[in-house]
Coordinates of C-alpha atoms in Angstrom, one line a residue:
Chain J
X46 CA 104.9 135.0 129.3
X47 CA 102.1 137.1 128.2
X48 CA 100.2 136.3 125.0
X49 CA 99.7 138.8 122.3
X50 CA 96.3 140.5 122.2
X51 CA 93.8 139.4 119.7
X52 CA 93.6 141.6 116.6
X53 CA 89.9 142.2 116.2
X54 CA 90.3 143.4 112.7
X55 CA 91.3 139.9 111.6
X56 CA 88.5 138.1 113.3
X57 CA 85.6 137.9 110.8
X58 CA 82.7 135.5 111.1
X59 CA 82.8 134.3 107.6
X60 CA 86.6 133.7 107.6
X61 CA 87.8 130.1 107.4
X62 CA 89.3 128.0 110.2
X63 CA 92.8 126.8 109.7
X64 CA 93.5 123.2 110.8
X65 CA 96.9 121.4 110.5
X66 CA 98.5 118.1 111.3
X67 CA 101.7 116.3 110.4
X68 CA 99.7 114.3 107.8
X69 CA 96.3 112.6 107.6
X70 CA 95.5 112.1 111.3
X71 CA 94.2 115.6 111.8
X72 CA 91.3 114.7 109.5
X73 CA 89.7 113.0 112.5
X74 CA 89.5 116.4 114.0
X75 CA 88.2 117.9 110.8
X76 CA 85.5 115.3 110.8
X77 CA 84.4 116.3 114.3
X78 CA 84.4 120.0 113.4
X79 CA 82.3 119.4 110.3
X80 CA 79.8 117.4 112.5
X81 CA 79.6 120.0 115.3
X82 CA 79.8 123.3 113.4
X83 CA 78.9 122.5 109.9
X84 CA 78.7 126.2 108.8
X85 CA 82.4 126.7 109.1
X86 CA 84.8 126.9 106.2
X87 CA 88.0 124.9 106.7
X88 CA 91.5 125.2 105.3
X89 CA 93.4 122.0 106.1
X90 CA 97.2 121.5 105.8
X91 CA 98.8 118.1 106.2
X92 CA 102.6 118.0 106.3
X93 CA 102.8 114.8 104.3
X94 CA 106.4 115.6 103.1
X95 CA 107.7 115.6 106.7
X96 CA 105.3 113.2 108.5
X97 CA 105.6 111.7 111.1
X98 CA 106.2 114.3 113.9
X99 CA 105.9 111.9 116.8
X100 CA 109.5 110.7 116.7
X101 CA 111.0 114.2 116.1
X102 CA 112.4 116.8 118.5
X103 CA 110.7 119.8 120.0
X104 CA 112.8 122.3 117.9
X105 CA 112.0 120.6 114.7
X106 CA 108.3 120.2 115.4
X107 CA 108.1 123.9 116.5
X108 CA 109.9 125.1 113.3
X109 CA 107.6 123.0 111.1
X110 CA 104.5 124.3 113.0
X111 CA 105.6 127.9 112.6
X112 CA 106.0 127.5 108.9
X113 CA 102.5 126.0 108.7
X114 CA 100.9 128.8 110.7
X115 CA 102.5 131.3 108.3
X116 CA 101.0 129.4 105.4
X117 CA 97.5 129.1 106.9
X118 CA 97.5 132.8 107.7
X119 CA 97.8 133.7 104.1
X120 CA 94.1 132.6 104.0
X121 CA 93.1 135.2 106.6
X122 CA 91.8 132.4 108.9
X123 CA 90.0 133.5 112.1
X124 CA 91.5 130.8 114.2
X125 CA 93.9 127.9 114.0
X126 CA 93.5 124.4 115.3
X127 CA 96.6 122.4 115.9
X128 CA 95.1 119.0 115.1
X129 CA 98.1 117.0 116.1
X130 CA 99.0 115.9 119.6
X131 CA 102.7 116.1 119.0
X132 CA 102.6 119.7 117.6
X133 CA 100.2 120.6 120.4
X134 CA 102.6 119.2 123.0
X135 CA 105.7 120.8 121.6
X136 CA 104.8 123.9 119.7
X137 CA 101.4 125.3 121.0
X138 CA 102.9 127.6 123.6
X139 CA 105.4 129.1 121.2
X140 CA 102.7 129.6 118.6
X141 CA 100.3 131.2 121.1
X142 CA 103.0 133.7 122.1
X143 CA 103.4 135.0 118.6
X144 CA 99.7 134.9 117.5
X145 CA 97.1 137.7 117.4
X146 CA 94.4 135.2 116.4
X147 CA 93.2 132.4 118.7
X148 CA 95.1 129.1 118.4
X149 CA 93.9 125.9 120.1
X150 CA 95.4 122.5 120.3
X151 CA 94.0 119.0 121.0
X152 CA 95.8 118.3 124.2
X153 CA 94.0 120.7 126.6
X154 CA 90.5 119.6 125.6
X155 CA 91.4 116.0 126.0
X156 CA 93.0 116.6 129.4
X157 CA 90.0 118.5 130.6
X158 CA 87.6 115.8 129.7
X159 CA 89.8 113.1 131.3
X160 CA 90.0 115.1 134.5
X161 CA 86.2 115.4 134.5
X162 CA 85.4 111.7 133.9
X163 CA 87.9 109.8 136.0
X164 CA 86.5 108.3 139.1
X165 CA 89.5 106.5 140.6
X166 CA 92.0 109.2 139.5
X167 CA 94.1 106.8 137.4
X168 CA 94.3 108.0 133.9
X169 CA 96.2 106.4 131.0
X170 CA 97.5 108.3 128.0
X171 CA 98.6 106.6 124.8
X172 CA 100.4 108.7 122.2
X173 CA 103.6 109.2 120.2
X174 CA 107.0 109.1 121.8
X175 CA 107.2 112.9 121.6
X176 CA 103.8 113.5 123.3
X177 CA 104.5 111.0 126.0
X178 CA 108.0 112.3 126.5
X179 CA 106.7 115.9 126.9
X180 CA 104.4 114.8 129.8
X181 CA 102.0 117.5 128.6
X182 CA 98.8 115.6 129.4
X183 CA 100.0 115.0 132.9
X184 CA 100.9 118.7 133.3
X185 CA 97.5 119.9 132.1
X186 CA 95.5 117.3 134.1
X187 CA 97.3 118.1 137.3
X188 CA 96.5 121.8 137.0
X189 CA 92.8 120.8 136.8
X190 CA 92.5 118.1 139.4
X191 CA 94.4 116.9 142.5
X192 CA 95.1 113.4 143.5
X193 CA 95.4 112.0 140.0
X194 CA 98.0 109.7 138.6
X195 CA 98.8 109.7 134.9
X196 CA 100.3 106.8 133.1
X197 CA 101.8 107.5 129.7
X198 CA 102.5 104.8 127.1
X199 CA 104.1 105.5 123.7
X200 CA 102.6 103.4 120.9
X201 CA 104.8 104.1 117.9
X202 CA 103.5 101.3 115.7
X203 CA 99.8 102.2 115.9
X204 CA 100.2 105.0 113.4
X205 CA 101.8 103.0 110.6
X206 CA 99.3 100.1 111.2
X207 CA 96.4 102.5 110.9
X208 CA 97.9 104.2 107.8
X209 CA 98.1 100.7 106.2
X210 CA 94.4 100.3 106.8
X211 CA 94.8 97.4 109.3
X212 CA 92.0 98.8 111.4
X213 CA 90.4 95.5 112.3
X214 CA 93.3 93.1 112.1
X215 CA 94.8 90.5 114.5
X216 CA 98.2 92.1 114.1
X217 CA 96.9 95.5 115.2
X218 CA 95.1 93.9 118.1
X219 CA 98.2 92.0 119.2
X220 CA 100.4 95.2 119.1
X221 CA 97.7 97.2 120.9
X222 CA 97.5 94.5 123.6
X223 CA 101.2 94.6 124.2
X224 CA 101.1 98.4 124.6
X225 CA 98.0 98.4 126.8
X226 CA 98.8 95.5 129.0
X227 CA 100.6 97.6 131.6
X228 CA 97.8 100.1 131.7
X229 CA 95.3 97.3 132.4
X230 CA 97.5 96.0 135.2
X231 CA 97.5 99.3 137.0
X232 CA 93.7 99.6 136.8
X233 CA 93.2 102.9 135.0
X234 CA 89.5 103.9 134.5
X235 CA 90.1 106.5 131.8
X236 CA 92.2 106.3 128.6
X237 CA 93.1 109.3 126.5
X238 CA 93.6 108.5 122.8
X239 CA 96.4 111.0 122.5
X240 CA 97.2 110.7 118.8
X241 CA 94.7 111.7 116.1
X242 CA 95.1 108.3 114.4
X243 CA 93.9 106.3 117.4
X244 CA 90.1 107.1 117.2
X245 CA 90.2 105.0 114.0
X246 CA 91.0 101.9 116.1
X247 CA 88.8 102.9 118.9
X248 CA 86.8 99.7 118.8
X249 CA 89.9 97.5 119.1
X250 CA 91.2 99.6 122.0
X251 CA 87.8 99.6 123.7
X252 CA 87.6 95.8 123.4
X253 CA 91.0 95.4 125.0
X254 CA 90.5 97.8 127.8
X255 CA 87.0 96.5 128.6
X256 CA 83.7 98.4 129.3
X257 CA 84.9 99.8 132.7
X258 CA 87.4 102.1 131.0
X259 CA 86.2 105.4 129.5
X260 CA 88.0 106.3 126.2
X261 CA 88.5 110.0 125.7
X262 CA 88.8 111.2 122.1
X263 CA 90.5 114.6 122.0
X264 CA 89.3 115.2 118.4
X265 CA 85.7 115.3 119.7
X266 CA 86.6 117.5 122.7
X267 CA 88.6 119.9 120.5
X268 CA 85.7 120.5 118.2
X269 CA 83.5 121.2 121.2
X270 CA 86.0 123.6 122.6
X271 CA 86.4 125.3 119.2
X272 CA 82.7 125.8 119.1
X273 CA 82.6 127.4 122.6
X274 CA 85.6 129.6 121.7
X275 CA 84.0 130.9 118.5
X276 CA 80.7 131.4 120.2
X277 CA 82.4 133.3 123.1
X278 CA 84.0 135.7 120.6
X279 CA 80.8 135.9 118.5
X280 CA 82.7 134.4 115.6
X281 CA 80.5 131.5 114.6
X282 CA 79.6 131.7 110.9
X283 CA 76.0 132.5 110.7
X284 CA 75.5 131.6 107.1
X285 CA 75.8 128.2 105.5
X286 CA 78.5 128.5 102.8
X287 CA 77.4 127.1 99.4
X288 CA 78.7 123.6 98.9
X289 CA 81.6 123.7 96.6
X290 CA 85.3 123.6 96.3
X291 CA 86.0 126.6 98.6
X292 CA 84.2 125.3 101.6
X293 CA 86.8 122.7 102.6
X294 CA 90.2 123.2 101.1
X295 CA 93.0 120.6 101.6
X296 CA 96.7 121.4 101.2
X297 CA 99.6 119.0 101.6
X298 CA 103.4 119.4 101.4
X299 CA 103.7 116.2 99.3
X300 CA 101.1 115.0 96.8
X301 CA 101.0 111.4 98.0
X302 CA 98.2 109.4 96.5
X303 CA 97.8 108.0 100.0
X304 CA 96.5 111.3 101.3
X305 CA 93.4 111.3 99.1
X306 CA 92.7 107.7 99.6
X307 CA 93.0 108.0 103.4
X308 CA 91.2 111.3 103.5
X309 CA 88.2 110.0 101.6
X310 CA 88.0 107.0 103.9
X311 CA 87.8 109.3 107.0
X312 CA 85.6 112.2 105.7
X313 CA 82.6 111.0 103.8
X314 CA 82.0 114.4 102.4
X315 CA 84.1 113.7 99.3
X316 CA 87.5 115.2 99.2
X317 CA 87.9 115.7 95.5
X318 CA 91.4 117.3 95.5
X319 CA 94.3 118.4 97.5
X320 CA 96.9 120.9 96.4
X321 CA 100.6 120.4 97.1
X322 CA 102.6 123.4 98.2
X323 CA 106.3 123.8 99.2
X324 CA 105.9 124.4 102.9
X325 CA 109.7 125.1 103.3
X326 CA 109.2 128.4 101.5
X327 CA 107.0 129.7 104.4
Chain A
X54 CA 121.0 113.3 78.8
X55 CA 124.7 113.6 79.0
X56 CA 126.3 113.7 82.4
X57 CA 128.7 116.4 83.5
X58 CA 132.4 115.6 83.3
X59 CA 134.2 114.7 86.5
X60 CA 136.2 117.5 87.9
X61 CA 139.6 115.9 88.6
X62 CA 140.6 118.8 90.9
X63 CA 138.0 117.7 93.4
X64 CA 138.9 114.0 93.4
X65 CA 141.5 113.5 96.2
X66 CA 142.4 110.1 97.6
X67 CA 142.2 111.2 101.2
X68 CA 138.9 113.0 100.8
X69 CA 135.9 111.5 102.6
X70 CA 133.0 109.7 101.0
X71 CA 129.6 111.2 101.5
X72 CA 126.7 108.8 102.3
X73 CA 123.1 109.7 102.8
X74 CA 119.8 108.2 103.6
X75 CA 116.3 109.3 104.7
X76 CA 117.2 108.2 108.2
X77 CA 119.0 105.3 109.8
X78 CA 118.6 102.6 107.2
X79 CA 121.6 103.7 105.2
X80 CA 123.8 102.8 108.1
X81 CA 123.6 99.2 106.8
X82 CA 125.4 100.5 103.7
X83 CA 128.0 102.3 105.9
X84 CA 128.6 99.1 107.8
X85 CA 129.4 97.3 104.5
X86 CA 131.7 100.2 103.4
X87 CA 133.6 100.1 106.6
X88 CA 134.0 96.3 106.2
X89 CA 135.1 96.3 102.6
X90 CA 137.2 99.5 102.4
X91 CA 138.2 100.3 106.0
X92 CA 140.6 103.1 105.1
X93 CA 138.0 105.4 103.9
X94 CA 136.6 108.4 105.8
X95 CA 132.8 108.8 105.8
X96 CA 130.5 111.7 106.2
X97 CA 127.0 110.3 106.8
X98 CA 123.8 112.3 106.7
X99 CA 120.5 110.9 107.8
X100 CA 117.4 113.0 107.1
X101 CA 115.7 112.2 110.4
X102 CA 113.5 115.3 110.3
X103 CA 111.8 114.2 107.1
X104 CA 112.0 110.4 107.3
X105 CA 110.5 108.3 105.7
X106 CA 111.0 108.9 102.0
X107 CA 109.3 105.7 100.9
X108 CA 105.7 107.1 100.9
X109 CA 106.7 110.5 99.3
X110 CA 106.6 111.7 95.7
X111 CA 109.4 111.9 93.2
X112 CA 109.6 115.7 93.3
X113 CA 109.8 115.9 97.1
X114 CA 112.4 113.1 97.3
X115 CA 114.5 114.8 94.6
X116 CA 114.3 118.2 96.2
X117 CA 115.4 116.7 99.6
X118 CA 118.2 114.7 97.9
X119 CA 119.5 117.8 96.2
X120 CA 119.7 119.7 99.4
X121 CA 121.6 116.9 101.0
X122 CA 124.1 116.7 98.2
X123 CA 124.8 120.4 98.6
X124 CA 125.4 119.8 102.3
X125 CA 127.7 116.8 101.8
X126 CA 129.7 118.7 99.2
X127 CA 130.7 121.3 101.8
X128 CA 133.0 118.6 103.1
X129 CA 134.8 118.2 99.7
X130 CA 133.8 114.6 99.4
X131 CA 135.3 112.6 96.6
X132 CA 132.1 110.6 95.9
X133 CA 128.6 110.3 97.1
X134 CA 126.6 107.2 97.9
X135 CA 122.9 107.4 97.8
X136 CA 122.3 104.8 100.5
X137 CA 118.5 104.8 100.2
X138 CA 116.6 102.8 97.7
X139 CA 113.8 105.4 97.3
X140 CA 116.2 108.3 96.7
X141 CA 118.2 106.1 94.3
X142 CA 115.0 105.2 92.5
X143 CA 113.6 108.8 92.3
X144 CA 116.6 111.2 92.4
X145 CA 119.8 109.5 91.2
X146 CA 119.5 110.4 87.6
X147 CA 118.8 114.1 88.4
X148 CA 121.7 114.1 90.9
X149 CA 124.1 112.5 88.3
X150 CA 123.2 115.1 85.7
X151 CA 124.3 117.9 88.0
X152 CA 127.4 116.4 89.5
X153 CA 131.1 116.7 88.7
X154 CA 132.0 114.0 91.2
X155 CA 130.8 110.4 91.0
X156 CA 127.5 109.5 92.6
X157 CA 126.3 106.0 93.0
X158 CA 123.0 104.5 94.3
X159 CA 122.0 101.2 95.8
X160 CA 119.6 100.1 93.1
X161 CA 122.0 99.4 90.2
X162 CA 124.4 97.2 92.2
X163 CA 121.5 95.2 93.6
X164 CA 119.9 94.8 90.2
X165 CA 123.2 93.6 88.7
X166 CA 123.7 90.9 91.3
X167 CA 120.1 89.7 90.9
X168 CA 120.5 89.4 87.2
X169 CA 123.7 87.4 87.7
X170 CA 122.4 85.0 90.3
X171 CA 118.9 84.1 89.1
X172 CA 118.6 80.7 87.4
X173 CA 114.9 80.6 86.6
X174 CA 114.6 84.3 85.7
X175 CA 111.9 85.0 88.3
X176 CA 113.1 87.8 90.6
X177 CA 111.2 89.3 93.5
X178 CA 111.8 92.8 94.8
X179 CA 110.6 94.0 98.2
X180 CA 110.8 97.7 98.9
X181 CA 108.9 100.9 99.8
X182 CA 105.9 102.0 97.9
X183 CA 107.9 104.6 96.1
X184 CA 110.7 102.2 94.9
X185 CA 108.2 99.6 93.7
X186 CA 106.1 102.3 92.0
X187 CA 109.1 103.6 90.1
X188 CA 109.7 100.1 88.6
X189 CA 113.4 101.0 88.7
X190 CA 114.7 97.5 89.6
X191 CA 112.8 96.0 86.8
X192 CA 114.2 98.6 84.4
X193 CA 117.8 98.0 85.4
X194 CA 117.5 94.2 85.4
X195 CA 115.9 94.1 82.0
X196 CA 118.8 96.1 80.6
X197 CA 121.2 93.5 81.8
X198 CA 119.3 90.3 81.1
X199 CA 116.6 89.1 78.8
X200 CA 113.8 86.7 79.6
X201 CA 113.4 87.8 83.2
X202 CA 110.2 88.6 85.1
X203 CA 110.4 90.9 88.0
X204 CA 107.7 90.9 90.7
X205 CA 107.6 93.9 93.0
X206 CA 106.0 94.0 96.4
X207 CA 105.7 97.1 98.6
X208 CA 106.2 96.3 102.3
X209 CA 105.5 99.6 104.1
X210 CA 105.2 98.1 107.6
X211 CA 108.6 96.5 107.7
X212 CA 110.4 99.8 108.2
X213 CA 108.5 100.8 111.4
X214 CA 108.7 97.3 112.7
X215 CA 112.5 97.3 112.3
X216 CA 112.8 100.7 113.7
X217 CA 110.9 99.5 116.8
X218 CA 113.5 96.8 117.2
X219 CA 111.1 93.9 116.5
X220 CA 113.7 92.1 114.5
X221 CA 112.9 88.6 115.8
X222 CA 109.3 88.9 116.7
X223 CA 106.2 86.9 115.7
X224 CA 104.4 90.1 114.6
X225 CA 107.2 91.0 112.1
X226 CA 107.2 87.4 110.9
X227 CA 103.4 87.5 110.4
X228 CA 103.5 90.8 108.5
X229 CA 106.5 89.5 106.4
X230 CA 104.6 86.3 105.6
X231 CA 101.6 88.3 104.3
X232 CA 103.9 90.4 102.1
X233 CA 105.9 87.5 100.8
X234 CA 103.2 84.9 100.2
X235 CA 102.5 86.0 96.7
X236 CA 106.2 85.9 95.8
X237 CA 106.4 82.4 97.1
X238 CA 103.3 81.4 95.1
X239 CA 105.0 82.5 91.8
X240 CA 108.2 80.6 92.5
X241 CA 110.8 83.3 92.5
X242 CA 114.4 82.1 93.0
X243 CA 115.9 85.5 93.9
X244 CA 114.7 88.2 96.3
X245 CA 116.2 91.7 96.3
X246 CA 116.0 93.3 99.7
X247 CA 115.2 96.7 98.2
X248 CA 115.2 98.8 101.3
X249 CA 118.1 99.5 103.5
X250 CA 116.2 98.4 106.6
X251 CA 115.5 94.9 105.3
X252 CA 118.9 93.3 105.8
X253 CA 118.2 93.7 109.5
X254 CA 115.4 91.1 109.2
X255 CA 117.3 89.0 106.7
X256 CA 117.1 85.8 108.8
X257 CA 113.3 86.1 109.1
X258 CA 112.9 86.8 105.4
X259 CA 115.2 83.9 104.6
X260 CA 113.3 81.5 106.8
X261 CA 110.0 82.4 105.1
X262 CA 111.4 82.2 101.6
X263 CA 113.3 78.9 102.2
X264 CA 116.8 77.9 101.2
X265 CA 116.0 77.7 97.5
X266 CA 115.7 81.5 97.2
X267 CA 118.8 83.7 97.1
X268 CA 118.5 86.9 99.0
X269 CA 120.4 89.9 97.4
X270 CA 121.5 92.6 99.8
X271 CA 122.1 95.8 97.8
X272 CA 124.1 97.3 100.7
X273 CA 126.8 94.7 100.3
X274 CA 126.8 95.0 96.5
X275 CA 127.0 98.8 96.7
X276 CA 130.0 98.8 98.9
X277 CA 131.6 96.4 96.4
X278 CA 130.8 98.7 93.5
X279 CA 132.0 101.7 95.4
X280 CA 135.4 99.9 96.0
X281 CA 135.7 99.1 92.2
X282 CA 134.7 102.7 91.3
X283 CA 137.3 104.2 93.5
X284 CA 140.0 101.7 92.5
X285 CA 139.2 102.5 88.8
X286 CA 139.7 106.2 89.4
X287 CA 142.8 105.6 91.6
X288 CA 141.0 107.2 94.5
X289 CA 141.2 104.5 97.2
X290 CA 142.6 106.0 100.3
X291 CA 146.1 104.5 100.7
X292 CA 146.6 105.6 104.3
X293 CA 144.7 104.4 107.3
X294 CA 143.3 107.5 109.0
X295 CA 143.9 107.7 112.7
X296 CA 141.0 106.5 114.7
X297 CA 139.1 109.5 116.0
X298 CA 136.2 111.7 115.7
X299 CA 136.9 112.8 112.1
X300 CA 137.1 109.4 110.5
X301 CA 133.4 108.8 110.6
X302 CA 131.1 111.8 111.0
X303 CA 127.4 111.6 111.4
X304 CA 125.0 114.4 110.7
X305 CA 121.2 114.3 111.0
X306 CA 118.4 116.8 110.4
X307 CA 116.8 116.1 113.7
X308 CA 118.6 115.1 116.8
X309 CA 116.3 112.2 117.7
X310 CA 117.7 110.1 120.5
X311 CA 116.6 107.2 118.4
X312 CA 119.3 107.8 115.8
X313 CA 122.1 107.2 118.2
X314 CA 120.5 104.2 119.7
X315 CA 119.8 102.6 116.4
X316 CA 123.1 103.6 114.9
X317 CA 125.0 102.0 117.7
X318 CA 123.1 98.8 117.3
X319 CA 124.0 98.5 113.6
X320 CA 127.6 99.8 113.6
X321 CA 129.6 98.2 116.4
X322 CA 132.4 100.8 115.9
X323 CA 130.9 103.1 118.5
X324 CA 129.1 106.1 117.2
X325 CA 129.7 108.6 120.0
X326 CA 127.8 111.5 118.6
X327 CA 125.8 112.9 115.7
X328 CA 125.4 116.6 114.9
X329 CA 122.0 118.1 114.0
X330 CA 121.9 120.6 111.1
X331 CA 119.1 122.5 109.4
X332 CA 119.0 120.7 106.1
X333 CA 116.4 123.1 104.7
X334 CA 119.0 125.9 104.6
X335 CA 121.0 124.0 101.9

């Protein structure tokens, strides 16, 4: 299906970028955007009332994502980043069809990098059940490169372990070892961290996989692709916005204390507040 | 605040009982209801699209619960069981105010039993962050018994571990030991399993606490209280409904495969199907 044409009227350099995720994980993408294009304003939405997405169906994740896009567009954003692998896997195509501003997900940038860096053509993907079940990484990688084999492994317990802050903990290591053992056995040389929480246990995953395996962090690659996209459309913000509450705005669907605690541990910038809104009204 | 009066017109012996939970955990309550009052018809709703509730706020959990009550009432249920500790802690009072049919939760029955069985007056409660934060068990127990001390401990990782099926697993035991160690240190003699998932790891919890500690299962106590309530109102179904698809009906907000898999592992009756509905429309 053909995408809608971009509406140039809506694309303003000094407009903010909308970023969303099922909860806190997408903040690892925000962190990379802040590092790579620090002039940009960001409106973040975390769907903390309905998190997690990774065990939900395509229809549900798509409906939720469409509501969030409607919410983010009330801020006249110039582009939207789907900073959630599950939403990128299930909903990105539907969102793109209906959108007259650019929308990018985290899956394609991660897939592209993995296709570039693999030497033996054996790529592992760890992600939620939904992302693995969708086979989306495999689909994208195979469009870019022939003679590759992609091994997907769902790791449902890693998200709650990370959210409990057990980043360097023997239990997390034991669970990760169980999940990764079959990927080690089949000799992958590249591992995609296909869930936005996983970069937070990157060192544990790297230790288990060993130095021969390249870890691909889609959060980093997505920020890079976003920068290229904005540069190509001449939409990079040329002025540094004044530091202050409007530069980075955080919205959530449920005002869990946990969001602020977690957000402040990921982004050292100092997230002073997050506003709760009723996302079901969008 | 005064509750609404019961509307006798709505209370029919052969009407079904509505039961709801944030997801699958409430099925442990359904299992007890089936055991103790097998003549009753049950309409179950699991909010699988928005699970879990235990890390969400009072407002959000109350709004979700009100939607579900509106959905269940479309079946002309004679009573509603809030088979979720978090929803019982946060939303039960609001639901009761607005209801002209009886609504019972799982917290009060569990609290009553704990108050009865403790000998040294030191009671532990393990539950979600929301339930512990609400201090609802403490509040109820102290109304029933003086000179008791209640120690609450949130165990957020137990739900995902149970949902991954790690019921008898060294990782679950290690995590449970960490959570329970402080309750052992302070010499409780009674432990309330304040989350509907926990009875599924009852043997692990019992092994850690030792034989001196009585485990209280609110699911069991709730089914007992439900039976007494219906008997008191002369509402017990006197006829055995024919076995068939209408006796037990399961609805979910997201048609995750996981629901059926998990449901069939808890209720040996054979849950052949569950229907997905859009709960946000209620």
